PDB file of C-alpha atoms and ligand atoms in Angstrom:
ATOM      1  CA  UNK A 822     111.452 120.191 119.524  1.00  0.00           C
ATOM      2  CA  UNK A 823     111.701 121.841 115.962  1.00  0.00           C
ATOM      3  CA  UNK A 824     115.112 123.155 115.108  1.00  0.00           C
ATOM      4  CA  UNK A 825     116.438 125.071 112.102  1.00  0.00           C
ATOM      5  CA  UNK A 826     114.514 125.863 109.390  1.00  0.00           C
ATOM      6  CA  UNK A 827     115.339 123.038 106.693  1.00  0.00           C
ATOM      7  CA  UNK A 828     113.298 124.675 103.675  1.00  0.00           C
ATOM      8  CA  UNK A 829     110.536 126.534 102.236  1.00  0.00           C
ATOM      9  CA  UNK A 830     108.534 124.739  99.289  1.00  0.00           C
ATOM     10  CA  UNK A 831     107.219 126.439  96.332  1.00  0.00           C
ATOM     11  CA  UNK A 832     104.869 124.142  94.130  1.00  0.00           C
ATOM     12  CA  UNK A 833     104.833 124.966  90.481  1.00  0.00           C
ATOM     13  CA  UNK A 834     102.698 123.968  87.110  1.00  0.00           C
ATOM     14  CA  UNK A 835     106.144 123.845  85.033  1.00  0.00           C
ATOM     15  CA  UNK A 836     109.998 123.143  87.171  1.00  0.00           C
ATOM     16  CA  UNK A 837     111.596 123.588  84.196  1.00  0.00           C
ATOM     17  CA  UNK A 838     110.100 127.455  83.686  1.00  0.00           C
ATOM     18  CA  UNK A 839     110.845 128.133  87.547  1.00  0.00           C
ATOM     19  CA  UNK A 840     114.343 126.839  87.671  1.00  0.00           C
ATOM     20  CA  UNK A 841     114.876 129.324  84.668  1.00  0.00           C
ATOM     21  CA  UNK A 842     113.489 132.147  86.559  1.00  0.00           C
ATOM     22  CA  UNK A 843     115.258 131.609  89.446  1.00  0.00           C
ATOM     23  CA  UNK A 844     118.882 131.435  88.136  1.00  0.00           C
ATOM     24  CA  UNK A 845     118.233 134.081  85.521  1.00  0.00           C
ATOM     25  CA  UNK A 846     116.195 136.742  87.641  1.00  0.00           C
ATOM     26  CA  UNK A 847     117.560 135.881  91.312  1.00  0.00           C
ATOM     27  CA  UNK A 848     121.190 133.912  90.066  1.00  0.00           C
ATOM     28  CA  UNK A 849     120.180 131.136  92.121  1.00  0.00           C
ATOM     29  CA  UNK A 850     122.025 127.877  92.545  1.00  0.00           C
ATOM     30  CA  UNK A 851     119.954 124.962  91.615  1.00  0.00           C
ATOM     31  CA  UNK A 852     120.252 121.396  92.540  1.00  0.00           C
ATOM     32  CA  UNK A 853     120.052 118.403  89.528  1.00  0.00           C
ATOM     33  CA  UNK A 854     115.789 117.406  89.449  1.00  0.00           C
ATOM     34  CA  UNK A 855     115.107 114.508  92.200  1.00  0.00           C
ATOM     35  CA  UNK A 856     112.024 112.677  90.675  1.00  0.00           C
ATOM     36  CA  UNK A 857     110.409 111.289  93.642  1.00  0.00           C
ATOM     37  CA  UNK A 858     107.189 109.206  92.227  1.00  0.00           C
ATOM     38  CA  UNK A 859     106.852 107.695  96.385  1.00  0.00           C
ATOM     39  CA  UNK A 860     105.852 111.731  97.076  1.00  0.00           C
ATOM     40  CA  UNK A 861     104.275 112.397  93.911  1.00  0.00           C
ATOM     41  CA  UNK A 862     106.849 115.226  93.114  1.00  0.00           C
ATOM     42  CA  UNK A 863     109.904 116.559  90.910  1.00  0.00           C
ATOM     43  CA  UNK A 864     112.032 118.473  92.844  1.00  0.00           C
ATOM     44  CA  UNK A 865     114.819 120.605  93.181  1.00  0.00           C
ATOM     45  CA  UNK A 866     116.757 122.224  96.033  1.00  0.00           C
ATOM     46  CA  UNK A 867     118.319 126.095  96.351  1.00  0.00           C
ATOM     47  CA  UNK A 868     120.783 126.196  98.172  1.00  0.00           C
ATOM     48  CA  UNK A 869     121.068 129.319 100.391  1.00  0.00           C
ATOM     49  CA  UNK A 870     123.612 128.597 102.939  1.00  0.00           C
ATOM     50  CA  UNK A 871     121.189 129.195 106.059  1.00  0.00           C
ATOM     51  CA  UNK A 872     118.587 127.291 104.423  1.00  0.00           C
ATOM     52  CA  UNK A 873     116.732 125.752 101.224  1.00  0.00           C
ATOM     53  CA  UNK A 874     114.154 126.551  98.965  1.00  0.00           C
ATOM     54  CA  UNK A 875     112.372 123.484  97.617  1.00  0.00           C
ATOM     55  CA  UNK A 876     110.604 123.785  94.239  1.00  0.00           C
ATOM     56  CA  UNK A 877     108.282 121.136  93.491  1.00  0.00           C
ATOM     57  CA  UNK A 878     106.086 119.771  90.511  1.00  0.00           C
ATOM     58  CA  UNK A 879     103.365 117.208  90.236  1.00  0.00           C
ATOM     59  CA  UNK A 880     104.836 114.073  89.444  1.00  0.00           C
ATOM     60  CA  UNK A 881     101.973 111.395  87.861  1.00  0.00           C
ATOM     61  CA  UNK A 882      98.362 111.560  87.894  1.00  0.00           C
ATOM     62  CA  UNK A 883      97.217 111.327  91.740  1.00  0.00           C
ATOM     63  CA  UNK A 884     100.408 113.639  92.791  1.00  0.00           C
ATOM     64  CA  UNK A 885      99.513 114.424  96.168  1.00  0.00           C
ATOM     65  CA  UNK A 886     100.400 118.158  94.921  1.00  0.00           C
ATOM     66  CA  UNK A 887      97.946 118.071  91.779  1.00  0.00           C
ATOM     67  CA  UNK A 888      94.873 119.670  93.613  1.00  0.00           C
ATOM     68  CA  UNK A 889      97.198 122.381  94.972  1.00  0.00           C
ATOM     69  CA  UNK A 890      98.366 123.723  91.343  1.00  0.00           C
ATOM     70  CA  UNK A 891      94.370 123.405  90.319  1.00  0.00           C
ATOM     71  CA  UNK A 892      93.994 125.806  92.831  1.00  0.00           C
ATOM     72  CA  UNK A 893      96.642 127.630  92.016  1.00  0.00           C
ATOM     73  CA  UNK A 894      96.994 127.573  88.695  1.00  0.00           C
ATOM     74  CA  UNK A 895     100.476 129.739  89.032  1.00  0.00           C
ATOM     75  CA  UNK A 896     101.601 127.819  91.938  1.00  0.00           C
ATOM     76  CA  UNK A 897     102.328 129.065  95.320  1.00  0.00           C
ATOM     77  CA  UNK A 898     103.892 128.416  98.888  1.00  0.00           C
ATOM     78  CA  UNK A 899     103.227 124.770  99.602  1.00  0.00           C
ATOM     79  CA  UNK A 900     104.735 123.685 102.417  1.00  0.00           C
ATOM     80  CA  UNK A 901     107.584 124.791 105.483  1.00  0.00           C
ATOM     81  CA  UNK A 902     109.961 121.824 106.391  1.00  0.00           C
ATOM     82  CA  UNK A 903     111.106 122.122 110.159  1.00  0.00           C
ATOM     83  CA  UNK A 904     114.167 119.966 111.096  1.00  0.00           C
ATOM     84  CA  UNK A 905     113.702 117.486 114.067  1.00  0.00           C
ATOM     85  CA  UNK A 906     116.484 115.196 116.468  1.00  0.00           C
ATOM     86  CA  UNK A 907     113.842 112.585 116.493  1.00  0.00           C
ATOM     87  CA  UNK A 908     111.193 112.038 113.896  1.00  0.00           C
ATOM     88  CA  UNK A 909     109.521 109.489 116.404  1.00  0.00           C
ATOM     89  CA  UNK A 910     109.578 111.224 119.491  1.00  0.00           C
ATOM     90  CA  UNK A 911     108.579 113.746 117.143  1.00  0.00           C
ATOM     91  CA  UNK A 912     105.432 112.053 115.990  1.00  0.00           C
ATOM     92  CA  UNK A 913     104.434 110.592 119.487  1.00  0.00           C
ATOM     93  CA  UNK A 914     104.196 114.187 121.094  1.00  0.00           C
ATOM     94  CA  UNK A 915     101.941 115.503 117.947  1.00  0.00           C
ATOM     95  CA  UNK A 916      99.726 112.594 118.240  1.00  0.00           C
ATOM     96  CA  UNK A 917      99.519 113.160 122.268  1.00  0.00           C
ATOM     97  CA  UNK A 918      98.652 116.704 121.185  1.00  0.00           C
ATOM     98  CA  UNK A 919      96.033 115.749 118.517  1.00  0.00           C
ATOM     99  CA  UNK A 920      97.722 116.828 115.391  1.00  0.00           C
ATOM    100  CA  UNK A 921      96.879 115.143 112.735  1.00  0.00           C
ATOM    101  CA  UNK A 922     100.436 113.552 110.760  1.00  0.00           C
ATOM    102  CA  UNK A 923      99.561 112.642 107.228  1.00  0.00           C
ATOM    103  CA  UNK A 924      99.479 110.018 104.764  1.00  0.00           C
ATOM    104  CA  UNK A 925      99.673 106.741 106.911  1.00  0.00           C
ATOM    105  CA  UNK A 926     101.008 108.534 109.683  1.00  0.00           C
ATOM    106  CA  UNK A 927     104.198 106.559 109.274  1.00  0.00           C
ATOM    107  CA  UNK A 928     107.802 109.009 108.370  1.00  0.00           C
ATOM    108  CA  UNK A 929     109.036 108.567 104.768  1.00  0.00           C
ATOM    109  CA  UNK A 930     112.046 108.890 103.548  1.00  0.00           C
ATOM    110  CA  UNK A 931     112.002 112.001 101.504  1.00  0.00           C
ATOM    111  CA  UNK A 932     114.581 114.061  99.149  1.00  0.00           C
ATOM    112  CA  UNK A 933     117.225 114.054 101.722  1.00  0.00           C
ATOM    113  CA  UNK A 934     117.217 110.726 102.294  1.00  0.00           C
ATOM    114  CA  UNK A 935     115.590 111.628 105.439  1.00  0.00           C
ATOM    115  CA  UNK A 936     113.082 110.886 107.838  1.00  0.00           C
ATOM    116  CA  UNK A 937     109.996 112.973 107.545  1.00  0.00           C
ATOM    117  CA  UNK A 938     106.077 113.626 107.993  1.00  0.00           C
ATOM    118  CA  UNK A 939     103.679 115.933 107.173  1.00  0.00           C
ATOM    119  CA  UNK A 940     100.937 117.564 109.754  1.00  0.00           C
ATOM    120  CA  UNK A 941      97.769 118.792 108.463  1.00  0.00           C
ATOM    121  CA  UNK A 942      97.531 122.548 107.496  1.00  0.00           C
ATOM    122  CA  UNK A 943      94.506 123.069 109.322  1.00  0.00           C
ATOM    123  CA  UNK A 944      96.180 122.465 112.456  1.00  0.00           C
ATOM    124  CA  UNK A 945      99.027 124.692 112.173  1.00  0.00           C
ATOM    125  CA  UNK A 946      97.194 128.293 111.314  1.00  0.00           C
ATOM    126  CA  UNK A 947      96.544 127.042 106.975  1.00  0.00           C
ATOM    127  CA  UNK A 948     100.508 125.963 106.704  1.00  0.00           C
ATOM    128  CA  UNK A 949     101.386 122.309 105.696  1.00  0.00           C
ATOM    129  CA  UNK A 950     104.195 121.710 108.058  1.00  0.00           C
ATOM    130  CA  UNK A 951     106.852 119.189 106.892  1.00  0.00           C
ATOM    131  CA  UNK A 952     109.026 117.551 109.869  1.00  0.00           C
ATOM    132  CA  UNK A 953     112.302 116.367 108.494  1.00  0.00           C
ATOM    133  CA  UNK A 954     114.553 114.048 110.464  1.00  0.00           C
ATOM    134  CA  UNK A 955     118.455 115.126 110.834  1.00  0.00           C
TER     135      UNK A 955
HETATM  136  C1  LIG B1277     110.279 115.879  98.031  1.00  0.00           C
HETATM  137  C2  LIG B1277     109.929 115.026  99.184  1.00  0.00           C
HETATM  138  C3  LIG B1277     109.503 115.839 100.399  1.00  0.00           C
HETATM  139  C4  LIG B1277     110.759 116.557 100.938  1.00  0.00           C
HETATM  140  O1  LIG B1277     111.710 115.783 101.225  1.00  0.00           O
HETATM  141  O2  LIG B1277     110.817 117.786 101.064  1.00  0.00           O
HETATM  142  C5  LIG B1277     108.385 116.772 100.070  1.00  0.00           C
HETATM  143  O3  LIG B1277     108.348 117.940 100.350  1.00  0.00           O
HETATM  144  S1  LIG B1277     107.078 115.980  99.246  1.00  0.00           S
HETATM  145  C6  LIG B1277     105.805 117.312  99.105  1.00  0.00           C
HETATM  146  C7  LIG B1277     104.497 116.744  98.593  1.00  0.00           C
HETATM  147  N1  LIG B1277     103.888 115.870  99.591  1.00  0.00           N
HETATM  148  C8  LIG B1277     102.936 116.336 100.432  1.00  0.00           C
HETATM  149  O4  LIG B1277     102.527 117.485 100.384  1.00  0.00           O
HETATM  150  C9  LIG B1277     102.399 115.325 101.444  1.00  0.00           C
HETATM  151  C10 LIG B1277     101.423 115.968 102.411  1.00  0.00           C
HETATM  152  N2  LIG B1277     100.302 116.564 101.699  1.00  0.00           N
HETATM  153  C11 LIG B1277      99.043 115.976 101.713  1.00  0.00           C
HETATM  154  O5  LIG B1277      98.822 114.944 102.311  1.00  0.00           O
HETATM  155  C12 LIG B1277      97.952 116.706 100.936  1.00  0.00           C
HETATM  156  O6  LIG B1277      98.536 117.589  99.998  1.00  0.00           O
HETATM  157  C13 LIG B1277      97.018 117.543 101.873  1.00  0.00           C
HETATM  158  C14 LIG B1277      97.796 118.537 102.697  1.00  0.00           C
HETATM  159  C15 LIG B1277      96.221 116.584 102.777  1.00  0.00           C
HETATM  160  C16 LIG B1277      96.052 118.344 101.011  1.00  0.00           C
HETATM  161  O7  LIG B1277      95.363 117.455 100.176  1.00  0.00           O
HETATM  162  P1  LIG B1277      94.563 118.062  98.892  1.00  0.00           P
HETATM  163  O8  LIG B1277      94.132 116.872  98.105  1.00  0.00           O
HETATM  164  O9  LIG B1277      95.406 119.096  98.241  1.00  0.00           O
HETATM  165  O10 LIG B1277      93.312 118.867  99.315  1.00  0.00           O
HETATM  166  P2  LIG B1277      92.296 118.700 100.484  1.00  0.00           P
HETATM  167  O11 LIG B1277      90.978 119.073  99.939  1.00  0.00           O
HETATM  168  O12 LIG B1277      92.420 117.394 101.201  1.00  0.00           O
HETATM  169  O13 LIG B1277      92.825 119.876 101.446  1.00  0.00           O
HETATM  170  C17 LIG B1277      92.220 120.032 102.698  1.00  0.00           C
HETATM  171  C18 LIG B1277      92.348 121.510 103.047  1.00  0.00           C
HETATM  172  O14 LIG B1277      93.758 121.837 103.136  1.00  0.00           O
HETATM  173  C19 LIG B1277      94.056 122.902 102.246  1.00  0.00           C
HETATM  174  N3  LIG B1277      95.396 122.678 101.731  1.00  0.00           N
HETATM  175  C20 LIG B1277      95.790 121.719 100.859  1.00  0.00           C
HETATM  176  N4  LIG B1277      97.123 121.817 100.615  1.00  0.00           N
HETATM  177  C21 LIG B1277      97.549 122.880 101.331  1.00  0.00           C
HETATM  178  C22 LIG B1277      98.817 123.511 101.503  1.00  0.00           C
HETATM  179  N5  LIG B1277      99.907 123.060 100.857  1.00  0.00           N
HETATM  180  N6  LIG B1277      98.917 124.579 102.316  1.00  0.00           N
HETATM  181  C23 LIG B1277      97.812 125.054 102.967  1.00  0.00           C
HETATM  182  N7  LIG B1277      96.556 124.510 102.867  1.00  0.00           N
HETATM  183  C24 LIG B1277      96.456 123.432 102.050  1.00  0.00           C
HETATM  184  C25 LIG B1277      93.000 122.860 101.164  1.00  0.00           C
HETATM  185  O15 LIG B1277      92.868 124.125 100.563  1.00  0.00           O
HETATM  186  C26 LIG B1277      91.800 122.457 101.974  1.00  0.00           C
HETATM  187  O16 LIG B1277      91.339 123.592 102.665  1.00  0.00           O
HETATM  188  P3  LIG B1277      89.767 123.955 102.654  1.00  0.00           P
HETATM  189  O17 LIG B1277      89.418 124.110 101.192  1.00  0.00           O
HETATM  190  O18 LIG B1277      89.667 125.214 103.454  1.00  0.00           O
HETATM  191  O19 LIG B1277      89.097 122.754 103.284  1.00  0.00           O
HETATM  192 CO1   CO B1278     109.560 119.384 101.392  1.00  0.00          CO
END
């Protein structure tokens, strides 16, 4: 079921700093900020040919990412996005299994104009798993 690996997230107290880190220390490529207020997030994207690295920022006062940077005041990994065929079949087989999907339980479209859902870290060994439609 779960394909390539679509990105890994990073959440972050300040984009603006970590985009600034990343192209000066690593040279990294960085996409123009999505602001996303449906997901509670600023975004943007690194391109890395294989895959992405997301870099995310509370967006608004009940971001769904604002408890996360009071945890971790620095920020931290946040999330891994798998890549599905079929966000639905997707869902119905996590369901049968007793995941729990997030939110409503209904896919969203998210940065990539995409499909996707979110299963509970608890379920998948403390890792927020992010299923993304392609
Ligand atoms: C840009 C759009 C899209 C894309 O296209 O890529 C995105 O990536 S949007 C990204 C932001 N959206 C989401 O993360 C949606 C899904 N997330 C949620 O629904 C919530 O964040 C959460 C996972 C339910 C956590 O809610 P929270 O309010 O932070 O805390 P809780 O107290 O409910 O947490 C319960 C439990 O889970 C631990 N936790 C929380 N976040 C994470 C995480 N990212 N990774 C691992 N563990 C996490 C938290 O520490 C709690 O654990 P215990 O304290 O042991 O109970
Ligand atoms: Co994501």
């Amino acid at each position: 079921m779960i394909g390539r690996l679509n990105h890994v997230a990073i959440a972050v107290p300040d984009l603006a700093a970590a985009v600034k880190t990343y192209e000066a220390a690593l040279g990294a490529r960085v996409s123009a900020p999505q602001v996303l207020p449906e997901h509670g997030v600023t975004v943007v994207f690194i391109d890395l040919g294989n895959s992405k690295v997301e870099l995310l920022e509370p967006l608004g006062e009940n971001s769904t990412i604002a408890a996360f940077i009071e945890r971790n005041p620095t920020g931290g990994m946040h999330h891994i996005c798998y890549e599905v065929e079929d966000i639905a079949t997707a869902r119905e087989r996590l369901m049968a299994q007793g995941a729990r999907v997030l939110g409503d339980g209904n896919p969203k479209i998210g940065a990539h104009g995409k499909p996707v859902l979110f299963l509970h870290p608890k379920d998948f060994n403390g890792t927020l798993v992010e299923l993304e439609e392609v």
